[in-house]
Amino acid sequence: MDINTTFATQEIWTWSIAVYLYLGGLGAATLVVTFLTDMYLKPHRDLVLWGAFSGIAMLGLGSLMLFVHLLDHLAVLHVLNPLVLIRQPHAWIAWGTQFIIWMMWWGVFYALPYMIDSPQLNRVPLLRTLLQLGLVRKLSTRCCLRFHKAIGWLATINGIGVAVYTGLLLQSFPAVALWHNPGVPLLFTVSAFSTAMAFLLLLLNLVIKREEDRPIRVFYERTDVMLIAAELVILFSFFHYMSAGSESAMQSAKLLWSDMGWLIGFIGFGLIVPFFLELRCVLRGSSGHAPVMLAAVLVLFGGYLLRHYFLAAGVYAYPW
């Protein structure tokens, strides 16, 4: 895209990286919200199992998207080594990789006691054989159950680390003014938890479907309304930052705020419409099924659009 002879839009970090950032934040936040709900709101085996499996699957798929994008696939061995964090503490991909790996392990450990007691999982022959192994049962009773809350908090810390890292990764590029902003990690973290609330609302309403879970659903709706409102405030601040910032930032602002996909797709249908749909249910004191489901789908769609357009509008100074 020809903007100016001294500026250009980056064309390396495309939709596959947007998917990686989206699934990484969504998967990690889903695990965090699920485990905190189970620890402090209501013990909920089905929510933990669905949330853990979904979150781990999202983290795995997102990491696969990044791996495919790498030019040197053997380089992944370097970031898998925890010692790289000591030698290169500024390597955000290495930090993110470690957060994701440990998040997935702690997620499995937290869910293991529920997996052993799950009638549905024990109907699958291979899983039943695995879950009935003496080593697995000892691990569950002597470690996972005994230190269940500690494991939950370890998973939570790593999950928050993953959500924040997706923004820190972009924020570490000084040549792109839109990305090199302290607000980017905050924006991506808020978006990650908003999409996680939306995903879990879909699970509770379409998969688990228990009337006694209504207080959890209402809590998620109220929390998501506040998260969407915070996201709108952050984006408003970004607009003013870019409009009065460097030339690179102003060029990014022109790209974003003149694009109907960003304005109507993301801002309109990804944030404003679901905000009012959920706010209507919150003010009425009722959890409306259809409006909340529509809002949840729109929030999930908007979460991807945020990352897609944020990468597409990355304008860097040329030459530096």
PDB file of C-alpha atoms in Angstrom:
ATOM      1  CA  MET A   1       0.000   0.000   0.000  1.00  0.00           C
ATOM      2  CA  ASP A   2       1.615   3.233  -1.199  1.00  0.00           C
ATOM      3  CA  ILE A   3       1.161   5.848   1.497  1.00  0.00           C
ATOM      4  CA  ASN A   4       4.211   8.069   1.208  1.00  0.00           C
ATOM      5  CA  THR A   5       7.696   7.763  -0.207  1.00  0.00           C
ATOM      6  CA  THR A   6       9.114   7.622   3.327  1.00  0.00           C
ATOM      7  CA  PHE A   7       6.557   5.241   4.881  1.00  0.00           C
ATOM      8  CA  ALA A   8       5.295   1.753   4.118  1.00  0.00           C
ATOM      9  CA  THR A   9       2.958  -0.789   5.666  1.00  0.00           C
ATOM     10  CA  GLN A  10       4.512  -4.028   6.871  1.00  0.00           C
ATOM     11  CA  GLU A  11       3.561  -7.119   4.869  1.00  0.00           C
ATOM     12  CA  ILE A  12       5.297  -9.866   6.872  1.00  0.00           C
ATOM     13  CA  TRP A  13       3.007 -10.218   9.883  1.00  0.00           C
ATOM     14  CA  THR A  14      -0.227 -11.149   8.140  1.00  0.00           C
ATOM     15  CA  TRP A  15      -3.450 -12.981   9.060  1.00  0.00           C
ATOM     16  CA  SER A  16      -1.633 -16.086  10.376  1.00  0.00           C
ATOM     17  CA  ILE A  17       0.091 -14.014  13.081  1.00  0.00           C
ATOM     18  CA  ALA A  18      -3.240 -12.322  13.820  1.00  0.00           C
ATOM     19  CA  VAL A  19      -4.734 -15.795  14.372  1.00  0.00           C
ATOM     20  CA  TYR A  20      -1.792 -16.698  16.641  1.00  0.00           C
ATOM     21  CA  LEU A  21      -2.218 -13.569  18.765  1.00  0.00           C
ATOM     22  CA  TYR A  22      -5.992 -14.039  18.875  1.00  0.00           C
ATOM     23  CA  LEU A  23      -6.003 -17.722  19.845  1.00  0.00           C
ATOM     24  CA  GLY A  24      -3.139 -17.229  22.293  1.00  0.00           C
ATOM     25  CA  GLY A  25      -4.942 -14.494  24.206  1.00  0.00           C
ATOM     26  CA  LEU A  26      -8.361 -16.175  23.987  1.00  0.00           C
ATOM     27  CA  GLY A  27      -7.073 -19.608  25.032  1.00  0.00           C
ATOM     28  CA  ALA A  28      -5.062 -18.307  27.969  1.00  0.00           C
ATOM     29  CA  ALA A  29      -7.848 -16.042  29.245  1.00  0.00           C
ATOM     30  CA  THR A  30     -10.371 -18.892  28.915  1.00  0.00           C
ATOM     31  CA  LEU A  31      -8.244 -21.064  31.187  1.00  0.00           C
ATOM     32  CA  VAL A  32      -7.761 -18.250  33.700  1.00  0.00           C
ATOM     33  CA  VAL A  33     -11.457 -17.364  33.934  1.00  0.00           C
ATOM     34  CA  THR A  34     -12.462 -21.039  34.095  1.00  0.00           C
ATOM     35  CA  PHE A  35     -10.091 -21.876  36.945  1.00  0.00           C
ATOM     36  CA  LEU A  36     -10.878 -18.735  38.953  1.00  0.00           C
ATOM     37  CA  THR A  37     -14.582 -19.486  38.567  1.00  0.00           C
ATOM     38  CA  ASP A  38     -14.058 -23.028  39.827  1.00  0.00           C
ATOM     39  CA  MET A  39     -11.913 -21.883  42.761  1.00  0.00           C
ATOM     40  CA  TYR A  40     -13.879 -18.874  43.966  1.00  0.00           C
ATOM     41  CA  LEU A  41     -17.392 -18.783  42.476  1.00  0.00           C
ATOM     42  CA  LYS A  42     -18.599 -22.367  42.209  1.00  0.00           C
ATOM     43  CA  PRO A  43     -16.862 -25.751  41.851  1.00  0.00           C
ATOM     44  CA  HIS A  44     -17.769 -26.766  38.312  1.00  0.00           C
ATOM     45  CA  ARG A  45     -16.322 -29.941  36.808  1.00  0.00           C
ATOM     46  CA  ASP A  46     -17.929 -29.572  33.376  1.00  0.00           C
ATOM     47  CA  LEU A  47     -16.875 -25.946  33.006  1.00  0.00           C
ATOM     48  CA  VAL A  48     -13.294 -26.832  33.971  1.00  0.00           C
ATOM     49  CA  LEU A  49     -13.160 -29.723  31.506  1.00  0.00           C
ATOM     50  CA  TRP A  50     -14.661 -27.794  28.598  1.00  0.00           C
ATOM     51  CA  GLY A  51     -12.697 -24.643  29.411  1.00  0.00           C
ATOM     52  CA  ALA A  52      -9.393 -26.488  29.892  1.00  0.00           C
ATOM     53  CA  PHE A  53      -9.699 -28.591  26.743  1.00  0.00           C
ATOM     54  CA  SER A  54     -10.815 -25.606  24.663  1.00  0.00           C
ATOM     55  CA  GLY A  55      -8.140 -23.288  26.035  1.00  0.00           C
ATOM     56  CA  ILE A  56      -5.331 -25.806  25.552  1.00  0.00           C
ATOM     57  CA  ALA A  57      -6.553 -26.553  22.012  1.00  0.00           C
ATOM     58  CA  MET A  58      -6.567 -22.834  21.181  1.00  0.00           C
ATOM     59  CA  LEU A  59      -3.066 -22.349  22.578  1.00  0.00           C
ATOM     60  CA  GLY A  60      -1.809 -25.364  20.632  1.00  0.00           C
ATOM     61  CA  LEU A  61      -3.419 -24.271  17.358  1.00  0.00           C
ATOM     62  CA  GLY A  62      -2.200 -20.704  17.750  1.00  0.00           C
ATOM     63  CA  SER A  63       1.347 -21.887  18.430  1.00  0.00           C
ATOM     64  CA  LEU A  64       1.142 -24.092  15.329  1.00  0.00           C
ATOM     65  CA  MET A  65       0.218 -21.028  13.236  1.00  0.00           C
ATOM     66  CA  LEU A  66       3.333 -19.240  14.490  1.00  0.00           C
ATOM     67  CA  PHE A  67       5.501 -22.326  13.890  1.00  0.00           C
ATOM     68  CA  VAL A  68       4.315 -22.582  10.270  1.00  0.00           C
ATOM     69  CA  HIS A  69       5.105 -18.888   9.785  1.00  0.00           C
ATOM     70  CA  LEU A  70       8.714 -19.280  10.946  1.00  0.00           C
ATOM     71  CA  LEU A  71      11.373 -19.180   8.258  1.00  0.00           C
ATOM     72  CA  ASP A  72      13.725 -21.325  10.344  1.00  0.00           C
ATOM     73  CA  HIS A  73      11.647 -24.021  12.019  1.00  0.00           C
ATOM     74  CA  LEU A  74      14.611 -25.356  13.982  1.00  0.00           C
ATOM     75  CA  ALA A  75      14.847 -21.976  15.721  1.00  0.00           C
ATOM     76  CA  VAL A  76      11.933 -23.086  17.899  1.00  0.00           C
ATOM     77  CA  LEU A  77      14.398 -25.290  19.806  1.00  0.00           C
ATOM     78  CA  HIS A  78      16.136 -22.126  20.969  1.00  0.00           C
ATOM     79  CA  VAL A  79      13.030 -20.525  22.487  1.00  0.00           C
ATOM     80  CA  LEU A  80      11.961 -23.808  24.107  1.00  0.00           C
ATOM     81  CA  ASN A  81      15.053 -23.606  26.326  1.00  0.00           C
ATOM     82  CA  PRO A  82      14.117 -21.727  29.545  1.00  0.00           C
ATOM     83  CA  LEU A  83      17.717 -20.505  29.904  1.00  0.00           C
ATOM     84  CA  VAL A  84      17.198 -18.186  26.940  1.00  0.00           C
ATOM     85  CA  LEU A  85      15.156 -15.960  29.277  1.00  0.00           C
ATOM     86  CA  ILE A  86      18.335 -15.312  31.281  1.00  0.00           C
ATOM     87  CA  ARG A  87      20.579 -14.746  28.270  1.00  0.00           C
ATOM     88  CA  GLN A  88      18.025 -12.691  26.311  1.00  0.00           C
ATOM     89  CA  PRO A  89      15.408 -11.282  28.707  1.00  0.00           C
ATOM     90  CA  HIS A  90      14.126  -8.954  25.954  1.00  0.00           C
ATOM     91  CA  ALA A  91      13.116 -11.884  23.694  1.00  0.00           C
ATOM     92  CA  TRP A  92       9.338 -11.684  24.029  1.00  0.00           C
ATOM     93  CA  ILE A  93       8.641 -14.701  21.821  1.00  0.00           C
ATOM     94  CA  ALA A  94      10.760 -16.781  24.191  1.00  0.00           C
ATOM     95  CA  TRP A  95       8.801 -15.448  27.178  1.00  0.00           C
ATOM     96  CA  GLY A  96       5.527 -16.142  25.412  1.00  0.00           C
ATOM     97  CA  THR A  97       6.592 -19.666  24.490  1.00  0.00           C
ATOM     98  CA  GLN A  98       7.472 -20.458  28.088  1.00  0.00           C
ATOM     99  CA  PHE A  99       4.203 -18.962  29.361  1.00  0.00           C
ATOM    100  CA  ILE A 100       2.210 -21.007  26.832  1.00  0.00           C
ATOM    101  CA  ILE A 101       4.004 -24.283  27.594  1.00  0.00           C
ATOM    102  CA  TRP A 102       3.590 -23.959  31.362  1.00  0.00           C
ATOM    103  CA  MET A 103       0.030 -22.698  30.968  1.00  0.00           C
ATOM    104  CA  MET A 104      -0.859 -25.886  29.087  1.00  0.00           C
ATOM    105  CA  TRP A 105       0.827 -28.141  31.674  1.00  0.00           C
ATOM    106  CA  TRP A 106      -0.783 -26.438  34.663  1.00  0.00           C
ATOM    107  CA  GLY A 107      -4.094 -26.549  32.818  1.00  0.00           C
ATOM    108  CA  VAL A 108      -3.837 -30.325  32.411  1.00  0.00           C
ATOM    109  CA  PHE A 109      -2.818 -30.797  36.051  1.00  0.00           C
ATOM    110  CA  TYR A 110      -5.695 -28.665  37.328  1.00  0.00           C
ATOM    111  CA  ALA A 111      -8.244 -30.545  35.214  1.00  0.00           C
ATOM    112  CA  LEU A 112      -6.823 -34.029  35.902  1.00  0.00           C
ATOM    113  CA  PRO A 113      -8.925 -34.825  39.036  1.00  0.00           C
ATOM    114  CA  TYR A 114     -12.066 -33.820  37.146  1.00  0.00           C
ATOM    115  CA  MET A 115     -11.005 -35.935  34.174  1.00  0.00           C
ATOM    116  CA  ILE A 116     -10.637 -39.055  36.343  1.00  0.00           C
ATOM    117  CA  ASP A 117     -14.121 -38.557  37.820  1.00  0.00           C
ATOM    118  CA  SER A 118     -15.793 -37.672  34.514  1.00  0.00           C
ATOM    119  CA  PRO A 119     -18.296 -40.339  33.347  1.00  0.00           C
ATOM    120  CA  GLN A 120     -18.164 -38.981  29.785  1.00  0.00           C
ATOM    121  CA  LEU A 121     -14.381 -39.281  29.481  1.00  0.00           C
ATOM    122  CA  ASN A 122     -14.385 -42.732  31.074  1.00  0.00           C
ATOM    123  CA  ARG A 123     -16.692 -43.970  28.327  1.00  0.00           C
ATOM    124  CA  VAL A 124     -13.856 -43.520  25.802  1.00  0.00           C
ATOM    125  CA  PRO A 125     -11.799 -46.770  25.954  1.00  0.00           C
ATOM    126  CA  LEU A 126      -8.369 -45.219  25.367  1.00  0.00           C
ATOM    127  CA  LEU A 127      -8.962 -42.360  27.809  1.00  0.00           C
ATOM    128  CA  ARG A 128     -10.407 -44.726  30.413  1.00  0.00           C
ATOM    129  CA  THR A 129      -7.307 -46.899  30.230  1.00  0.00           C
ATOM    130  CA  LEU A 130      -5.035 -43.881  30.553  1.00  0.00           C
ATOM    131  CA  LEU A 131      -6.974 -42.306  33.422  1.00  0.00           C
ATOM    132  CA  GLN A 132      -7.077 -45.565  35.376  1.00  0.00           C
ATOM    133  CA  LEU A 133      -3.288 -46.009  35.333  1.00  0.00           C
ATOM    134  CA  GLY A 134      -1.841 -46.122  38.843  1.00  0.00           C
ATOM    135  CA  LEU A 135       0.712 -43.410  38.080  1.00  0.00           C
ATOM    136  CA  VAL A 136      -1.975 -41.053  36.780  1.00  0.00           C
ATOM    137  CA  ARG A 137      -4.246 -41.641  39.769  1.00  0.00           C
ATOM    138  CA  LYS A 138      -1.367 -41.119  42.210  1.00  0.00           C
ATOM    139  CA  LEU A 139      -0.429 -37.889  40.439  1.00  0.00           C
ATOM    140  CA  SER A 140      -4.045 -36.753  40.724  1.00  0.00           C
ATOM    141  CA  THR A 141      -4.520 -37.551  44.431  1.00  0.00           C
ATOM    142  CA  ARG A 142      -1.049 -36.821  45.836  1.00  0.00           C
ATOM    143  CA  CYS A 143      -0.271 -33.720  43.782  1.00  0.00           C
ATOM    144  CA  CYS A 144      -3.160 -32.275  41.780  1.00  0.00           C
ATOM    145  CA  LEU A 145      -5.835 -32.573  44.474  1.00  0.00           C
ATOM    146  CA  ARG A 146      -3.518 -31.743  47.350  1.00  0.00           C
ATOM    147  CA  PHE A 147      -2.216 -28.583  45.693  1.00  0.00           C
ATOM    148  CA  HIS A 148      -5.250 -27.870  43.549  1.00  0.00           C
ATOM    149  CA  LYS A 149      -5.572 -24.174  44.354  1.00  0.00           C
ATOM    150  CA  ALA A 150      -1.819 -23.593  44.051  1.00  0.00           C
ATOM    151  CA  ILE A 151      -1.859 -25.233  40.607  1.00  0.00           C
ATOM    152  CA  GLY A 152      -4.829 -23.079  39.690  1.00  0.00           C
ATOM    153  CA  TRP A 153      -2.928 -19.939  40.617  1.00  0.00           C
ATOM    154  CA  LEU A 154       0.177 -21.075  38.731  1.00  0.00           C
ATOM    155  CA  ALA A 155      -2.036 -21.573  35.682  1.00  0.00           C
ATOM    156  CA  THR A 156      -3.627 -18.164  36.264  1.00  0.00           C
ATOM    157  CA  ILE A 157      -0.280 -16.362  36.490  1.00  0.00           C
ATOM    158  CA  ASN A 158       0.993 -18.013  33.320  1.00  0.00           C
ATOM    159  CA  GLY A 159      -2.314 -17.364  31.556  1.00  0.00           C
ATOM    160  CA  ILE A 160      -2.205 -13.654  32.375  1.00  0.00           C
ATOM    161  CA  GLY A 161       1.400 -13.697  31.190  1.00  0.00           C
ATOM    162  CA  VAL A 162       0.309 -15.118  27.831  1.00  0.00           C
ATOM    163  CA  ALA A 163      -2.475 -12.536  27.429  1.00  0.00           C
ATOM    164  CA  VAL A 164      -0.139  -9.634  28.256  1.00  0.00           C
ATOM    165  CA  TYR A 165       2.660 -11.087  26.109  1.00  0.00           C
ATOM    166  CA  THR A 166       0.561 -10.940  22.935  1.00  0.00           C
ATOM    167  CA  GLY A 167       0.544  -7.163  23.298  1.00  0.00           C
ATOM    168  CA  LEU A 168       4.138  -6.889  24.512  1.00  0.00           C
ATOM    169  CA  LEU A 169       5.282  -8.730  21.393  1.00  0.00           C
ATOM    170  CA  LEU A 170       3.876  -5.966  19.194  1.00  0.00           C
ATOM    171  CA  GLN A 171       4.897  -3.212  21.595  1.00  0.00           C
ATOM    172  CA  SER A 172       8.542  -4.281  21.216  1.00  0.00           C
ATOM    173  CA  PHE A 173       8.733  -2.985  17.591  1.00  0.00           C
ATOM    174  CA  PRO A 174       9.946   0.644  17.846  1.00  0.00           C
ATOM    175  CA  ALA A 175       9.773   1.249  14.090  1.00  0.00           C
ATOM    176  CA  VAL A 176       5.973   0.891  14.057  1.00  0.00           C
ATOM    177  CA  ALA A 177       4.474   3.744  16.070  1.00  0.00           C
ATOM    178  CA  LEU A 178       1.020   2.134  16.243  1.00  0.00           C
ATOM    179  CA  TRP A 179       2.484  -0.937  17.934  1.00  0.00           C
ATOM    180  CA  HIS A 180       5.207   0.750  19.990  1.00  0.00           C
ATOM    181  CA  ASN A 181       2.776   2.082  22.559  1.00  0.00           C
ATOM    182  CA  PRO A 182       2.463   1.132  26.257  1.00  0.00           C
ATOM    183  CA  GLY A 183      -1.286   0.828  25.769  1.00  0.00           C
ATOM    184  CA  VAL A 184      -1.026  -2.103  23.348  1.00  0.00           C
ATOM    185  CA  PRO A 185      -0.490  -4.794  26.040  1.00  0.00           C
ATOM    186  CA  LEU A 186      -3.408  -3.354  28.022  1.00  0.00           C
ATOM    187  CA  LEU A 187      -5.671  -3.306  24.948  1.00  0.00           C
ATOM    188  CA  PHE A 188      -4.833  -6.880  23.968  1.00  0.00           C
ATOM    189  CA  THR A 189      -5.211  -8.145  27.544  1.00  0.00           C
ATOM    190  CA  VAL A 190      -8.647  -6.547  27.971  1.00  0.00           C
ATOM    191  CA  SER A 191      -9.692  -7.917  24.576  1.00  0.00           C
ATOM    192  CA  ALA A 192      -8.443 -11.414  25.487  1.00  0.00           C
ATOM    193  CA  PHE A 193     -10.540 -11.543  28.663  1.00  0.00           C
ATOM    194  CA  SER A 194     -13.585 -10.068  26.922  1.00  0.00           C
ATOM    195  CA  THR A 195     -13.451 -12.759  24.230  1.00  0.00           C
ATOM    196  CA  ALA A 196     -12.924 -15.404  26.923  1.00  0.00           C
ATOM    197  CA  MET A 197     -16.101 -14.247  28.699  1.00  0.00           C
ATOM    198  CA  ALA A 198     -17.952 -14.462  25.383  1.00  0.00           C
ATOM    199  CA  PHE A 199     -16.626 -17.946  24.655  1.00  0.00           C
ATOM    200  CA  LEU A 200     -17.548 -19.244  28.108  1.00  0.00           C
ATOM    201  CA  LEU A 201     -21.029 -17.738  27.794  1.00  0.00           C
ATOM    202  CA  LEU A 202     -21.458 -19.772  24.619  1.00  0.00           C
ATOM    203  CA  LEU A 203     -20.293 -22.895  26.446  1.00  0.00           C
ATOM    204  CA  LEU A 204     -22.652 -22.340  29.378  1.00  0.00           C
ATOM    205  CA  ASN A 205     -25.656 -21.567  27.183  1.00  0.00           C
ATOM    206  CA  LEU A 206     -25.170 -24.004  24.306  1.00  0.00           C
ATOM    207  CA  VAL A 207     -23.178 -26.947  25.694  1.00  0.00           C
ATOM    208  CA  ILE A 208     -23.482 -27.237  29.485  1.00  0.00           C
ATOM    209  CA  LYS A 209     -26.980 -25.703  29.750  1.00  0.00           C
ATOM    210  CA  ARG A 210     -27.727 -25.799  33.480  1.00  0.00           C
ATOM    211  CA  GLU A 211     -30.247 -23.484  35.072  1.00  0.00           C
ATOM    212  CA  GLU A 212     -28.253 -23.436  38.328  1.00  0.00           C
ATOM    213  CA  ASP A 213     -25.378 -21.786  36.426  1.00  0.00           C
ATOM    214  CA  ARG A 214     -27.412 -18.633  35.855  1.00  0.00           C
ATOM    215  CA  PRO A 215     -25.456 -16.600  38.494  1.00  0.00           C
ATOM    216  CA  ILE A 216     -22.214 -17.449  36.674  1.00  0.00           C
ATOM    217  CA  ARG A 217     -23.678 -16.435  33.324  1.00  0.00           C
ATOM    218  CA  VAL A 218     -24.939 -13.132  34.770  1.00  0.00           C
ATOM    219  CA  PHE A 219     -21.522 -12.473  36.319  1.00  0.00           C
ATOM    220  CA  TYR A 220     -19.815 -13.114  32.982  1.00  0.00           C
ATOM    221  CA  GLU A 221     -22.248 -10.791  31.195  1.00  0.00           C
ATOM    222  CA  ARG A 222     -21.658  -7.973  33.680  1.00  0.00           C
ATOM    223  CA  THR A 223     -17.910  -8.433  33.518  1.00  0.00           C
ATOM    224  CA  ASP A 224     -17.918  -8.449  29.729  1.00  0.00           C
ATOM    225  CA  VAL A 225     -19.914  -5.208  29.628  1.00  0.00           C
ATOM    226  CA  MET A 226     -17.214  -3.554  31.747  1.00  0.00           C
ATOM    227  CA  LEU A 227     -14.416  -5.051  29.624  1.00  0.00           C
ATOM    228  CA  ILE A 228     -16.000  -3.832  26.382  1.00  0.00           C
ATOM    229  CA  ALA A 229     -16.435  -0.376  27.897  1.00  0.00           C
ATOM    230  CA  ALA A 230     -12.757  -0.374  28.939  1.00  0.00           C
ATOM    231  CA  GLU A 231     -11.760  -1.461  25.436  1.00  0.00           C
ATOM    232  CA  LEU A 232     -13.708   1.426  23.891  1.00  0.00           C
ATOM    233  CA  VAL A 233     -12.007   3.901  26.237  1.00  0.00           C
ATOM    234  CA  ILE A 234      -8.572   2.520  25.350  1.00  0.00           C
ATOM    235  CA  LEU A 235      -9.357   2.736  21.621  1.00  0.00           C
ATOM    236  CA  PHE A 236     -10.553   6.328  22.056  1.00  0.00           C
ATOM    237  CA  SER A 237      -7.207   7.123  23.696  1.00  0.00           C
ATOM    238  CA  PHE A 238      -5.400   5.366  20.833  1.00  0.00           C
ATOM    239  CA  PHE A 239      -7.238   7.499  18.300  1.00  0.00           C
ATOM    240  CA  HIS A 240      -6.035  10.711  19.943  1.00  0.00           C
ATOM    241  CA  TYR A 241      -2.515   9.336  20.395  1.00  0.00           C
ATOM    242  CA  MET A 242      -2.238   8.418  16.726  1.00  0.00           C
ATOM    243  CA  SER A 243      -3.855  11.604  15.452  1.00  0.00           C
ATOM    244  CA  ALA A 244      -1.405  13.832  17.338  1.00  0.00           C
ATOM    245  CA  GLY A 245       1.621  11.545  17.292  1.00  0.00           C
ATOM    246  CA  SER A 246       4.453  10.912  14.886  1.00  0.00           C
ATOM    247  CA  GLU A 247       3.970  10.795  11.137  1.00  0.00           C
ATOM    248  CA  SER A 248       4.029   6.996  11.271  1.00  0.00           C
ATOM    249  CA  ALA A 249       1.238   6.985  13.867  1.00  0.00           C
ATOM    250  CA  MET A 250      -0.863   9.435  11.844  1.00  0.00           C
ATOM    251  CA  GLN A 251      -0.515   7.271   8.741  1.00  0.00           C
ATOM    252  CA  SER A 252      -1.710   4.265  10.749  1.00  0.00           C
ATOM    253  CA  ALA A 253      -4.654   6.335  11.997  1.00  0.00           C
ATOM    254  CA  LYS A 254      -5.591   7.196   8.414  1.00  0.00           C
ATOM    255  CA  LEU A 255      -5.547   3.526   7.489  1.00  0.00           C
ATOM    256  CA  LEU A 256      -7.647   2.434  10.452  1.00  0.00           C
ATOM    257  CA  TRP A 257     -10.192   5.204  10.766  1.00  0.00           C
ATOM    258  CA  SER A 258     -10.944   5.314   7.043  1.00  0.00           C
ATOM    259  CA  ASP A 259     -11.445   1.544   6.773  1.00  0.00           C
ATOM    260  CA  MET A 260     -15.077   0.390   6.959  1.00  0.00           C
ATOM    261  CA  GLY A 261     -13.975  -3.040   8.158  1.00  0.00           C
ATOM    262  CA  TRP A 262     -12.381  -1.443  11.229  1.00  0.00           C
ATOM    263  CA  LEU A 263     -15.122   1.131  11.852  1.00  0.00           C
ATOM    264  CA  ILE A 264     -18.208  -0.954  11.107  1.00  0.00           C
ATOM    265  CA  GLY A 265     -16.897  -4.507  11.478  1.00  0.00           C
ATOM    266  CA  PHE A 266     -14.802  -4.121  14.620  1.00  0.00           C
ATOM    267  CA  ILE A 267     -15.899  -0.911  16.384  1.00  0.00           C
ATOM    268  CA  GLY A 268     -19.557  -1.206  15.366  1.00  0.00           C
ATOM    269  CA  PHE A 269     -20.455  -4.888  15.364  1.00  0.00           C
ATOM    270  CA  GLY A 270     -17.483  -6.144  17.392  1.00  0.00           C
ATOM    271  CA  LEU A 271     -17.833  -3.733  20.328  1.00  0.00           C
ATOM    272  CA  ILE A 272     -20.751  -1.279  20.320  1.00  0.00           C
ATOM    273  CA  VAL A 273     -23.546  -3.672  19.306  1.00  0.00           C
ATOM    274  CA  PRO A 274     -22.588  -6.434  21.789  1.00  0.00           C
ATOM    275  CA  PHE A 275     -22.064  -3.794  24.492  1.00  0.00           C
ATOM    276  CA  PHE A 276     -25.681  -2.614  24.210  1.00  0.00           C
ATOM    277  CA  LEU A 277     -27.040  -6.149  23.825  1.00  0.00           C
ATOM    278  CA  GLU A 278     -25.354  -7.273  27.048  1.00  0.00           C
ATOM    279  CA  LEU A 279     -26.073  -3.993  28.846  1.00  0.00           C
ATOM    280  CA  ARG A 280     -29.781  -4.434  28.056  1.00  0.00           C
ATOM    281  CA  CYS A 281     -29.771  -7.846  29.748  1.00  0.00           C
ATOM    282  CA  VAL A 282     -27.785  -6.551  32.722  1.00  0.00           C
ATOM    283  CA  LEU A 283     -30.115  -3.583  33.299  1.00  0.00           C
ATOM    284  CA  ARG A 284     -33.195  -5.788  33.040  1.00  0.00           C
ATOM    285  CA  GLY A 285     -31.731  -8.237  35.520  1.00  0.00           C
ATOM    286  CA  SER A 286     -32.306 -11.161  33.172  1.00  0.00           C
ATOM    287  CA  SER A 287     -29.969 -13.290  31.100  1.00  0.00           C
ATOM    288  CA  GLY A 288     -31.595 -13.205  27.663  1.00  0.00           C
ATOM    289  CA  HIS A 289     -30.517 -16.237  25.686  1.00  0.00           C
ATOM    290  CA  ALA A 290     -30.660 -14.981  22.098  1.00  0.00           C
ATOM    291  CA  PRO A 291     -29.248 -11.442  22.690  1.00  0.00           C
ATOM    292  CA  VAL A 292     -26.383 -12.758  24.808  1.00  0.00           C
ATOM    293  CA  MET A 293     -25.522 -15.468  22.271  1.00  0.00           C
ATOM    294  CA  LEU A 294     -25.487 -12.916  19.464  1.00  0.00           C
ATOM    295  CA  ALA A 295     -23.347 -10.571  21.560  1.00  0.00           C
ATOM    296  CA  ALA A 296     -20.901 -13.384  22.379  1.00  0.00           C
ATOM    297  CA  VAL A 297     -20.473 -14.315  18.712  1.00  0.00           C
ATOM    298  CA  LEU A 298     -19.918 -10.665  17.771  1.00  0.00           C
ATOM    299  CA  VAL A 299     -17.344 -10.185  20.547  1.00  0.00           C
ATOM    300  CA  LEU A 300     -15.399 -13.245  19.366  1.00  0.00           C
ATOM    301  CA  PHE A 301     -15.535 -11.986  15.775  1.00  0.00           C
ATOM    302  CA  GLY A 302     -14.446  -8.508  16.863  1.00  0.00           C
ATOM    303  CA  GLY A 303     -11.533  -9.908  18.869  1.00  0.00           C
ATOM    304  CA  TYR A 304      -9.995 -11.321  15.722  1.00  0.00           C
ATOM    305  CA  LEU A 305     -10.717  -8.175  13.687  1.00  0.00           C
ATOM    306  CA  LEU A 306      -8.851  -6.064  16.262  1.00  0.00           C
ATOM    307  CA  ARG A 307      -5.667  -8.051  15.737  1.00  0.00           C
ATOM    308  CA  HIS A 308      -6.142  -8.364  11.977  1.00  0.00           C
ATOM    309  CA  TYR A 309      -6.476  -4.621  11.389  1.00  0.00           C
ATOM    310  CA  PHE A 310      -3.863  -3.735  13.988  1.00  0.00           C
ATOM    311  CA  LEU A 311      -1.284  -5.766  12.072  1.00  0.00           C
ATOM    312  CA  ALA A 312      -2.483  -4.545   8.667  1.00  0.00           C
ATOM    313  CA  ALA A 313      -2.158  -0.880   9.741  1.00  0.00           C
ATOM    314  CA  GLY A 314       1.412  -1.283  10.994  1.00  0.00           C
ATOM    315  CA  VAL A 315       3.249   1.592   9.278  1.00  0.00           C
ATOM    316  CA  TYR A 316       7.003   1.881   9.725  1.00  0.00           C
ATOM    317  CA  ALA A 317       9.444   4.656   8.876  1.00  0.00           C
ATOM    318  CA  TYR A 318      11.546   3.962   5.778  1.00  0.00           C
ATOM    319  CA  PRO A 319      14.460   4.309   5.894  1.00  0.00           C
ATOM    320  CA  TRP A 320      14.890   4.165   9.671  1.00  0.00           C
TER     321      TRP A 320
END
